[in-house]
Coordinates of C-alpha atoms and ligand atoms in Angstrom, one line a residue:
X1 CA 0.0 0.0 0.0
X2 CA 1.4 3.6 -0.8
X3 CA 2.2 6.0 1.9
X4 CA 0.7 9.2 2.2
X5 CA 4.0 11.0 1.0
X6 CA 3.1 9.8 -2.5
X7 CA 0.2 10.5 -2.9
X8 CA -1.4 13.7 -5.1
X9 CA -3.6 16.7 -3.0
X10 CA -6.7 15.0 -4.9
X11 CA -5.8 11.9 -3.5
X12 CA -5.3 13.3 -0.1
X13 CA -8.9 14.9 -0.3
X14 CA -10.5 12.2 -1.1
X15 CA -8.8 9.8 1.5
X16 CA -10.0 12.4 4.2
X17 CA -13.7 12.5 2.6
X18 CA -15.5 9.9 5.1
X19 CA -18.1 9.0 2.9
X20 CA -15.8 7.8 0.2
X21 CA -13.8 6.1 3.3
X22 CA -17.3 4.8 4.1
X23 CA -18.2 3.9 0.6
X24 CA -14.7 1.5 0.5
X25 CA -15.4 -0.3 3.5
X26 CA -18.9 -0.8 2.0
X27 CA -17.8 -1.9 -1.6
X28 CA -15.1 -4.4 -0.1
X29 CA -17.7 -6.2 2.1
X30 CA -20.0 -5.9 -1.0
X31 CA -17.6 -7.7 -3.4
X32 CA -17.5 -10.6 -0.7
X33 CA -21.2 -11.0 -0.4
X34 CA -21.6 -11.0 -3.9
X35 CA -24.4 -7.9 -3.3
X36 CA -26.4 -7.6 -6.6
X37 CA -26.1 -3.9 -8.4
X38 CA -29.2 -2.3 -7.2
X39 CA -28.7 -3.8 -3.6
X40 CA -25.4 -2.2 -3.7
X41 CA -26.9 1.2 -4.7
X42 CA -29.6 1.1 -2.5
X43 CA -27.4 0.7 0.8
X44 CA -24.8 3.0 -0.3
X45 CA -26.8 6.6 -0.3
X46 CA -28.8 8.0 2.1
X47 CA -32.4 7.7 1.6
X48 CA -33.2 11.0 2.9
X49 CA -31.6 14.4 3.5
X50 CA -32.4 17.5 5.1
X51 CA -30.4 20.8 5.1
X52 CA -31.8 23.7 7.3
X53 CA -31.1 27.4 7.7
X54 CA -31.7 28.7 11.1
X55 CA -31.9 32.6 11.8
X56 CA -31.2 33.0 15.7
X57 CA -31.2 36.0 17.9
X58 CA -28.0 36.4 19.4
X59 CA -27.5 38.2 22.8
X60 CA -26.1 41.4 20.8
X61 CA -29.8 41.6 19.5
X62 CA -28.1 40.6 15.9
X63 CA -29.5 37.8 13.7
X64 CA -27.3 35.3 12.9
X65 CA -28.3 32.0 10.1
X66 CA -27.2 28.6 11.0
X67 CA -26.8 26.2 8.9
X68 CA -28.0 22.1 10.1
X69 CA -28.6 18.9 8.4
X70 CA -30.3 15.7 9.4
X71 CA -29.6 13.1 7.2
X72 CA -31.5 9.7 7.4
X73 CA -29.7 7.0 5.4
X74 CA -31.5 3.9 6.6
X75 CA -34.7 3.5 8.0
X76 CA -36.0 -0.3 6.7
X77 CA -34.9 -2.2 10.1
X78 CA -36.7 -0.1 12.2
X79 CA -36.7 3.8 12.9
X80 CA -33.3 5.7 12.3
X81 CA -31.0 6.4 15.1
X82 CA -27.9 8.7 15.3
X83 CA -26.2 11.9 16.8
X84 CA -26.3 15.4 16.6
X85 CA -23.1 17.3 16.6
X86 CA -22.4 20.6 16.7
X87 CA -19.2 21.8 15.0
X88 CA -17.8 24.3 12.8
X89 CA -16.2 21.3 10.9
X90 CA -19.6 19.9 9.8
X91 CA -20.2 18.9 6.6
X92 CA -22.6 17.2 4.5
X93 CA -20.4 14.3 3.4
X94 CA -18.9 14.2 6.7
X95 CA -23.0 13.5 8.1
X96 CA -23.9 11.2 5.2
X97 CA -20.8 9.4 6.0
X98 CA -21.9 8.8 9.7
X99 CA -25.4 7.9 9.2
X100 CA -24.5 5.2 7.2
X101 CA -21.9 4.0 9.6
X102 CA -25.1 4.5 12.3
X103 CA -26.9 1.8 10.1
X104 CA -23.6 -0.3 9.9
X105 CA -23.5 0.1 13.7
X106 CA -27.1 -0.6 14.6
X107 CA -27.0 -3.7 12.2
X108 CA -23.4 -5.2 13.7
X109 CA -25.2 -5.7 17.4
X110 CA -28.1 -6.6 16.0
X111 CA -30.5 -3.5 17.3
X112 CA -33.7 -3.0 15.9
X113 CA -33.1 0.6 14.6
X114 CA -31.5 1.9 11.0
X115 CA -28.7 4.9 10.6
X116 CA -28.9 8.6 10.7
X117 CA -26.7 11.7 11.7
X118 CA -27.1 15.5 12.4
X119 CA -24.9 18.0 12.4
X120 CA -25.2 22.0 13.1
X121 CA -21.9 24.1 11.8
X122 CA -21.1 25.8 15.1
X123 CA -18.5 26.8 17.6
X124 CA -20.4 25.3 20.9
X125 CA -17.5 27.8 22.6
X126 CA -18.6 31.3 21.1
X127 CA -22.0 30.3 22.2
X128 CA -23.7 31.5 25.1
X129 CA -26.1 28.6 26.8
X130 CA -29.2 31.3 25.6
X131 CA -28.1 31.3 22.1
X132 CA -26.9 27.6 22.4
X133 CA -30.2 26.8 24.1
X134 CA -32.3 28.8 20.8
X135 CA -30.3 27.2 18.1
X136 CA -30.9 23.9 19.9
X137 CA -34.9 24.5 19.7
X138 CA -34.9 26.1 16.2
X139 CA -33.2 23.1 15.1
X140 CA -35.6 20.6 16.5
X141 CA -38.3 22.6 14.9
X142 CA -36.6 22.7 11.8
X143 CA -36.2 18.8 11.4
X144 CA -39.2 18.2 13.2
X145 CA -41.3 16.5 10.1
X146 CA -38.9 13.3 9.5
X147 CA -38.4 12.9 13.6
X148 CA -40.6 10.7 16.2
X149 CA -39.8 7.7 18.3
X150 CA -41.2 5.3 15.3
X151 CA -39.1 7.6 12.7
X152 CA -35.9 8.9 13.7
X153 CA -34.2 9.6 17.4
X154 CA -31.4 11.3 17.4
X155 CA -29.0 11.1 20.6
X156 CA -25.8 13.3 21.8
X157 CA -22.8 13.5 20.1
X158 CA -19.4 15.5 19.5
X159 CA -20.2 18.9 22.1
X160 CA -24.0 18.1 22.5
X161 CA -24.9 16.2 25.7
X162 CA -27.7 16.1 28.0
X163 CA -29.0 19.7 28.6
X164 CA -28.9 19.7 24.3
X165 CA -31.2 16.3 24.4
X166 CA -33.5 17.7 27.3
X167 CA -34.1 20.7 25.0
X168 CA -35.1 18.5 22.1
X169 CA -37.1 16.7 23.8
X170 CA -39.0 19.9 25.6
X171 CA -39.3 21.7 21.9
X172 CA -40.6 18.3 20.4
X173 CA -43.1 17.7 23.0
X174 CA -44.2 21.0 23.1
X175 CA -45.2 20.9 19.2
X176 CA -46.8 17.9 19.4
X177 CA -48.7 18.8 23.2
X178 CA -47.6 15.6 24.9
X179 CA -44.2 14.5 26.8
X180 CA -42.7 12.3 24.7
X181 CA -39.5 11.0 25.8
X182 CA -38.7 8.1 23.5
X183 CA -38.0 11.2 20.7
X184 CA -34.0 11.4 21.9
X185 CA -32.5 9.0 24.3
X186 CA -29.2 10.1 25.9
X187 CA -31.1 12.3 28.3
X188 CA -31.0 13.3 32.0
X189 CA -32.3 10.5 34.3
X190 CA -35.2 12.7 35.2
X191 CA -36.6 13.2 32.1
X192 CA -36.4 9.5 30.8
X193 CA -32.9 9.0 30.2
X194 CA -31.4 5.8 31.4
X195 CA -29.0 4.4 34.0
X196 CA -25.7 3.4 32.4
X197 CA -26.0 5.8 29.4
X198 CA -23.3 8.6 29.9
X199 CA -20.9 6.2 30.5
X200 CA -21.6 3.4 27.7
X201 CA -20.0 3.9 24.7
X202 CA -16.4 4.7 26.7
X203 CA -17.8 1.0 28.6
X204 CA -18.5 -0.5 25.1
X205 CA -15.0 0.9 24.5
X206 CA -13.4 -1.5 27.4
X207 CA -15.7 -4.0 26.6
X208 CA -14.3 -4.0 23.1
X209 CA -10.7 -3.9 24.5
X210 CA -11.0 -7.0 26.6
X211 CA -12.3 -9.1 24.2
X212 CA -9.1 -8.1 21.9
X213 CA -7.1 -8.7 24.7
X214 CA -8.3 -11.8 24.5
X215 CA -7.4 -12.8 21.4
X216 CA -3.8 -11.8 21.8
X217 CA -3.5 -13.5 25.3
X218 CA -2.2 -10.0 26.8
X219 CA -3.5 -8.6 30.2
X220 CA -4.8 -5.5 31.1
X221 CA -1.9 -4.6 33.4
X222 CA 0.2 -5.1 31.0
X223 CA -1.4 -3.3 28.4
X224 CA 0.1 0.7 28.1
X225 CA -2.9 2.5 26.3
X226 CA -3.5 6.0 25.0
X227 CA -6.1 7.6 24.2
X228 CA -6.9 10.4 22.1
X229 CA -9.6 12.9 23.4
X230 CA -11.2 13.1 27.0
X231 CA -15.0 13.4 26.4
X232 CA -18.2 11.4 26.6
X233 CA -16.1 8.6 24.8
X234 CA -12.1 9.1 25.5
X235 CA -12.7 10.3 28.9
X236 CA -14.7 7.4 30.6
X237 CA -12.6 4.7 28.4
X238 CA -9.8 6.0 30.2
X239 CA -11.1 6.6 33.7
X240 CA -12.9 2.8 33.5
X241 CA -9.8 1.1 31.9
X242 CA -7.4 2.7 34.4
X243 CA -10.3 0.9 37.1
X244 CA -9.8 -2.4 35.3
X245 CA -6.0 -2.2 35.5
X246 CA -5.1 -0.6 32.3
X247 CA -2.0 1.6 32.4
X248 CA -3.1 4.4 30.7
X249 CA -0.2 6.3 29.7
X250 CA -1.3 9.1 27.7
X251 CA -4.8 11.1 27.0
X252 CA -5.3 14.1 24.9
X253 CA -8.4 16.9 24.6
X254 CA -8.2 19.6 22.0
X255 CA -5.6 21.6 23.4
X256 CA -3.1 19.2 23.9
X257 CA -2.1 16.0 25.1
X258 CA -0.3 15.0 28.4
X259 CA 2.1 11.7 28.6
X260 CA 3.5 9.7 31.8
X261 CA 5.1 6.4 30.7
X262 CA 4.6 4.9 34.3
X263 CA 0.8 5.3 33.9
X264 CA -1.3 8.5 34.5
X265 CA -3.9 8.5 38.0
X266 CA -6.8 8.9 35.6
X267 CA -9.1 9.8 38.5
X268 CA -6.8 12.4 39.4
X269 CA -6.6 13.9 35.7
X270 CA -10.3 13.7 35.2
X271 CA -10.7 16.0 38.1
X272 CA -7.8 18.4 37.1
X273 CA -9.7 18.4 33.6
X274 CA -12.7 19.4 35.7
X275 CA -11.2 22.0 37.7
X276 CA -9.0 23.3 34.6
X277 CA -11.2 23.0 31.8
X278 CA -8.6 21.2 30.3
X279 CA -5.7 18.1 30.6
X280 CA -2.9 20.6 30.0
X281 CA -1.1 21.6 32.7
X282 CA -1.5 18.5 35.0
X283 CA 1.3 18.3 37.3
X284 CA 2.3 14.8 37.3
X285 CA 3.2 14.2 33.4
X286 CA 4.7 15.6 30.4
X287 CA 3.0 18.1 27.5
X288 CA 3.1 16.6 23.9
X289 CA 2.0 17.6 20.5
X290 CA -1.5 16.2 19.0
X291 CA 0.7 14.3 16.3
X292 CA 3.3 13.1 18.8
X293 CA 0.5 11.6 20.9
X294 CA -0.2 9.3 18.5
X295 CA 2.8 8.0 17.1
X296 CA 3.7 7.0 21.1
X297 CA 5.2 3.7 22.5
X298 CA 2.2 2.3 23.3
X299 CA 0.3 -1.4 23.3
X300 CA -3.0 -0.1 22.4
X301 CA -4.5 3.4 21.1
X302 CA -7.9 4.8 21.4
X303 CA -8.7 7.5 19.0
X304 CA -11.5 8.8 20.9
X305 CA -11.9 12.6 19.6
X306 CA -12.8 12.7 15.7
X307 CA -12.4 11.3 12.0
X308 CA -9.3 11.0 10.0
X309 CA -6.9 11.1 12.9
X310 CA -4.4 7.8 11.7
X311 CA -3.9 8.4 8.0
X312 CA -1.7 7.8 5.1
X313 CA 0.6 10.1 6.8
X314 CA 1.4 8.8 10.1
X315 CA 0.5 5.2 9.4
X316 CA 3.6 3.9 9.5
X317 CA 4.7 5.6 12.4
X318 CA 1.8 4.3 14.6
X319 CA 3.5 2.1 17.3
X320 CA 0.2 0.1 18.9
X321 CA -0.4 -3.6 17.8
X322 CA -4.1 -2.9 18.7
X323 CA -6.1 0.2 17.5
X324 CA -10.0 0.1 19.2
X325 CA -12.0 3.1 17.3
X326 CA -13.8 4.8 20.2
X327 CA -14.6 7.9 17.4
X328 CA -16.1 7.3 13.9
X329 CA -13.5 7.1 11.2
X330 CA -11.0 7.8 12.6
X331 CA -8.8 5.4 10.9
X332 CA -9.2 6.7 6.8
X333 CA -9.3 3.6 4.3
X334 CA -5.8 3.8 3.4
X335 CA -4.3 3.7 6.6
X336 CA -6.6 0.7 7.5
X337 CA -5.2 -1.0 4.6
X338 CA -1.8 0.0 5.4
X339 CA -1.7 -0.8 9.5
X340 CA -3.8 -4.6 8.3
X341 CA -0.6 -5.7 6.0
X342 CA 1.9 -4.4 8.9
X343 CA -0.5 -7.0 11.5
X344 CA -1.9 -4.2 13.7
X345 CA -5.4 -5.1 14.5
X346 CA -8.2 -2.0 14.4
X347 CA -11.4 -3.3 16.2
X348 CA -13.3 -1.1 14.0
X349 CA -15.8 2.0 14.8
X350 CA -19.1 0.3 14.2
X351 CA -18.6 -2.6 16.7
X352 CA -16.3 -0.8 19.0
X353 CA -18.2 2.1 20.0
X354 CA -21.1 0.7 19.5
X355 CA -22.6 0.8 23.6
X356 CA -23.5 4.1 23.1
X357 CA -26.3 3.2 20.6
X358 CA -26.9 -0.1 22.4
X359 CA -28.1 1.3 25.7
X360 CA -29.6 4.2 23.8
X361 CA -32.0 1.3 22.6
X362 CA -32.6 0.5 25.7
X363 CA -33.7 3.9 26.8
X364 CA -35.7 4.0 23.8
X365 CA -36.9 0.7 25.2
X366 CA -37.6 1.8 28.7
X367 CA -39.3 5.0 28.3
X368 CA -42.1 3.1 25.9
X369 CA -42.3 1.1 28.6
X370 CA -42.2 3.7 31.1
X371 CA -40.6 1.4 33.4
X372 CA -36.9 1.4 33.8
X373 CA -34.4 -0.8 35.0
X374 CA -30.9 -0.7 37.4
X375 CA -27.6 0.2 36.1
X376 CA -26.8 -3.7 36.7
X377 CA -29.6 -4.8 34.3
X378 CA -28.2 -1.8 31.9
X379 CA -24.7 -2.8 32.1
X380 CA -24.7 -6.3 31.9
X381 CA -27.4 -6.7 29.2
X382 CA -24.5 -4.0 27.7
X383 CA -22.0 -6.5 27.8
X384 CA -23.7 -9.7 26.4
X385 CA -24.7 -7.6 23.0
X386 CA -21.1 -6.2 22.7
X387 CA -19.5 -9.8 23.9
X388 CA -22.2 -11.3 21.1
X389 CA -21.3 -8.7 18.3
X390 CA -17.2 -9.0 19.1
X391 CA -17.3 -13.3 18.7
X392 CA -19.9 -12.7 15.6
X393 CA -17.3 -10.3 13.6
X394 CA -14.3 -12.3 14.6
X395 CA -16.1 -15.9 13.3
X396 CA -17.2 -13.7 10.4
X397 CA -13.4 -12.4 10.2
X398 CA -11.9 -16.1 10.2
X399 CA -14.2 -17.0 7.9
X400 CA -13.5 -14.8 4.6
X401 CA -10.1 -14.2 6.2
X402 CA -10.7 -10.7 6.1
X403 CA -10.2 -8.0 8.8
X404 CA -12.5 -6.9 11.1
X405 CA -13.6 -4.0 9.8
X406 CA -14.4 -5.9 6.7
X407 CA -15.8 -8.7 8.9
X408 CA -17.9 -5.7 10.8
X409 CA -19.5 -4.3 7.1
X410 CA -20.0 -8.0 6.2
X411 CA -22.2 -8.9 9.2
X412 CA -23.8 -5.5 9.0
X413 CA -25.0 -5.0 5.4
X414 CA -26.0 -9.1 5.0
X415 CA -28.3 -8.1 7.7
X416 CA -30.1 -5.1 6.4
X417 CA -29.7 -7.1 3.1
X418 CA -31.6 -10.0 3.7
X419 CA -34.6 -7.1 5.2
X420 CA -34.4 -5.8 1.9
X421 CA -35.0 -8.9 0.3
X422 CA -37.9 -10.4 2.7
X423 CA -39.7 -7.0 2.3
X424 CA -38.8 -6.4 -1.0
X425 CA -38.8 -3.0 -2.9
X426 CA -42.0 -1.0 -2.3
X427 CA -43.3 0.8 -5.7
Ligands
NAD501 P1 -17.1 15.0 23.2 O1 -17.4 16.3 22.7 O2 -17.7 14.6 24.5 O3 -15.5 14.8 23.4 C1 -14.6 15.0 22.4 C2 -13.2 15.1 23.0 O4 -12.2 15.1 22.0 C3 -13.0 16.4 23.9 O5 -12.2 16.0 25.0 C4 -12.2 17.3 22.9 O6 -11.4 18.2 23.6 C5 -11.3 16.3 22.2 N1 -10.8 16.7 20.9 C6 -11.4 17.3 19.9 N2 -10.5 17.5 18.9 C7 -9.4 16.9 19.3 C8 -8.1 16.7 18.7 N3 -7.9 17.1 17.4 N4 -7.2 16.0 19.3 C9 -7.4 15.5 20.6 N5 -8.6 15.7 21.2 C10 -9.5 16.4 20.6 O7 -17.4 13.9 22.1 P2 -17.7 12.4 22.3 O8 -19.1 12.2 22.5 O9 -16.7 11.8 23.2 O10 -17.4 11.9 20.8 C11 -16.1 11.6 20.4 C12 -16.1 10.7 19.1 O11 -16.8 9.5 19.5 C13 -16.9 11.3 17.9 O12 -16.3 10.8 16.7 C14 -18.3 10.7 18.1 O13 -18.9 10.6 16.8 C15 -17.9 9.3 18.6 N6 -19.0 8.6 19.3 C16 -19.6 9.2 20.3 C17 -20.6 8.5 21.0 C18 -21.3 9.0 22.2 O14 -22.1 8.3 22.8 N7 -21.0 10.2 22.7 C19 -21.0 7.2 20.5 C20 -20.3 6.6 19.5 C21 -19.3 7.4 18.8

């Protein structure tokens, strides 16, 4: 495989473009199945896709237009599922790319729900929480048509959480003059959110970890990890792991990234990070670059913050034998290819962070119910869908001899496949 050095700006662009890095994963496990032409183009677009403009009042008493998108790209296994994110790096590929990974995702542990993604081009931290707050409604109001707990629920994602999901589901239930809480999961306890969520994708995560542990016969004390980013996702990966015996040598947030060889006290950094409002500046470890961060000693790396972090350019220089995705894409196409032929093993996006959308099911689940269950019943019910979804991709794996991100897509689009094919094409 070629290295990043020779390849052409175009190429470059289009290796960072997530939906074409989406689309290869998709075409390779395609080949495989032997997925007939229209099948292929069916499950490789979006089926829907919504771009908004949103005029909100700032506190200077100027109007400002935002710009949003929801995009649904699968809704045939059940009702579409995905995140909101609010960045000034959103983009529409970029939100087409991650609903169809949400479909991927929701297929690999087997949940009843199909893919979608929003995104609002924002910077969360030139926003006051009233202007934060009015975007947050506006936008709910402007995606309002395609949403609903039997159409499309979105959840939290990069810099939205659970004030931004309790607003949703206050603006939504307000329009349609009844509480509704099954319209976005990943809310506060008290308004129908459930036990176990805040912390289960960076559980998933560990989960995830283990179970390659596993395979390689190391143990967790022995494994030195790093892990990029210190939110919903890095942050509790690293603060659970470091419980479980992990030595978690390095973590990183946007302003920089902080290194001690003989393992950090994650408890202790987590509480700097609270008091500080950042990692930098932690007394008991060394400052490094973003780039240095990742190309680390280590025995296993999390990338944990966003997409295209290990490319074409600082493949080779990667130093873990085991990559767990805790963000979506972050790995591009090439640099998969090109860390699979050196024998690093990526436990891919779509199965590895895959607890966040698993126990936002079951939030979904329990507020329908409107009974709701412990954190035990949460977490362990957790653990069996990720332990089920890990031994199905790694048979699936062994079987084509493929890797497991391949092995993930495979599992993945057979399923939504064979829905396809039971309920066959409407006209
Ligand atoms: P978050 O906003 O809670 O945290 C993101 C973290 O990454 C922050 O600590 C931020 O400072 C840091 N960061 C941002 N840019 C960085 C950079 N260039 N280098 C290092 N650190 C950087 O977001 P999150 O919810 O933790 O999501 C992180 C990733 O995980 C995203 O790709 C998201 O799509 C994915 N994901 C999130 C969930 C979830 O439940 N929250 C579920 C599945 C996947």
């Amino acid at each position: 495989m070629s290295s990043g050095a020779t390849l052409s700006d175009a190429q470059l662009r289009d290796e960072y473009n997530p939906f074409l890095s989406m689309a290869k994963g998709f075409d390779q496990a395609a080949d495989i199945l032997g997925l007939d032409e229209g099948l292929r183009e069916v499950l490789r677009q979006p089926e829907r896709e919504l771009k908004v403009a949103m005029p909100i009042l700032m506190d200077d008493g100027t109007v400002k237009v935002f710009t949003g998108y929801r995009v649904q790209h699968n809704f045939l296994r059940g009702p579409c599922k995905g995140g909101i994110r609010f960045s000034p790096d959103v983009n529409l590929d970029e939100v087409r790319a991650l609903s169809a990974w949400m479909t991927w995702k929701c297929s690999v542990v087997n949940l009843p729900f199909g893919g979608a993604k929003g995104g609002v081009i924002c910077d969360p931290r030139e926003l006051s929480q009233g202007e934060l707050e009015r975007l947050t409604r506006r936008y709910t109001v402007a995606i309002m048509d395609i949403l609903g707990p039997d159409r499309d629920v979105p959840a939290p994602d990069m810099n939205t959480g659970e004030q931004t999901m309790a607003w949703i589901m206050d603006t939504y239930s307000m329009h349609v003059r009844r509480t509704t809480t099954a319209i976005v999961t990943g809310k506060p306890l008290a308004l129908g959110g459930s036990r176990g969520r805040r912390e289960a994708t960076g559980r998933g995560v560990m989960i995830a970890a283990n179970k390659a542990l596993q395979l390689t016969g190391d143990r967790p004390e022995d494994t030195r990890v790093i892990v990029q980013g210190a939110g919903n996702v890095g942050g509790v990966a690293a603060l659970l792991m470091h419980r479980e015996g992990y030595k978690v040598t390095s973590i990183s947030d946007m302003y920089g990234a902080i290194h001690n060889e003989t393992g950090l006290d994650m408890p202790a950094v987590m509480a700097w990070m609270r008091d500080h409002g950042r990692l930098t500046g932690f007394p008991d470890a060394a400052e490094v670059s973003h780039s240095d961060q990742l190309e680390l000693d280590c025995d296993l790396l999390i990338p944990a913050a966003t997409e295209n972090q290990i490319t074409s350019l600082n493949a080779d220089r990667i130093k873990a034998k085991l990559i767990v995705e805790g963000a979506n894409g972050p790995t591009t196409a090439i640099a998969s290819s090109m860390l699979h032929d050196r024998g690093v093993v990526i436990v891919p996006d779509i199965l590895a962070n895959a607890g966040g959308v698993t126990v936002s099911y079951f939030e979904w689940v329990q507020d329908r119910m409107g009974y709701f269950w412990t954190e035990e019943i949460v977490n362990s019910r957790l653990e069996q869908i990720m332990i089920d979804a890990f031994n199905e991709v790694v048979k699936t794996a062994e079987e084509h001899k493929v890797s497991l991100r391949t092995a993930a897509y495979i599992l993945s689009i057979d399923r939504v496949a064979s829905v396809y094919r039971l309920r066959g094409i409407f006209a």
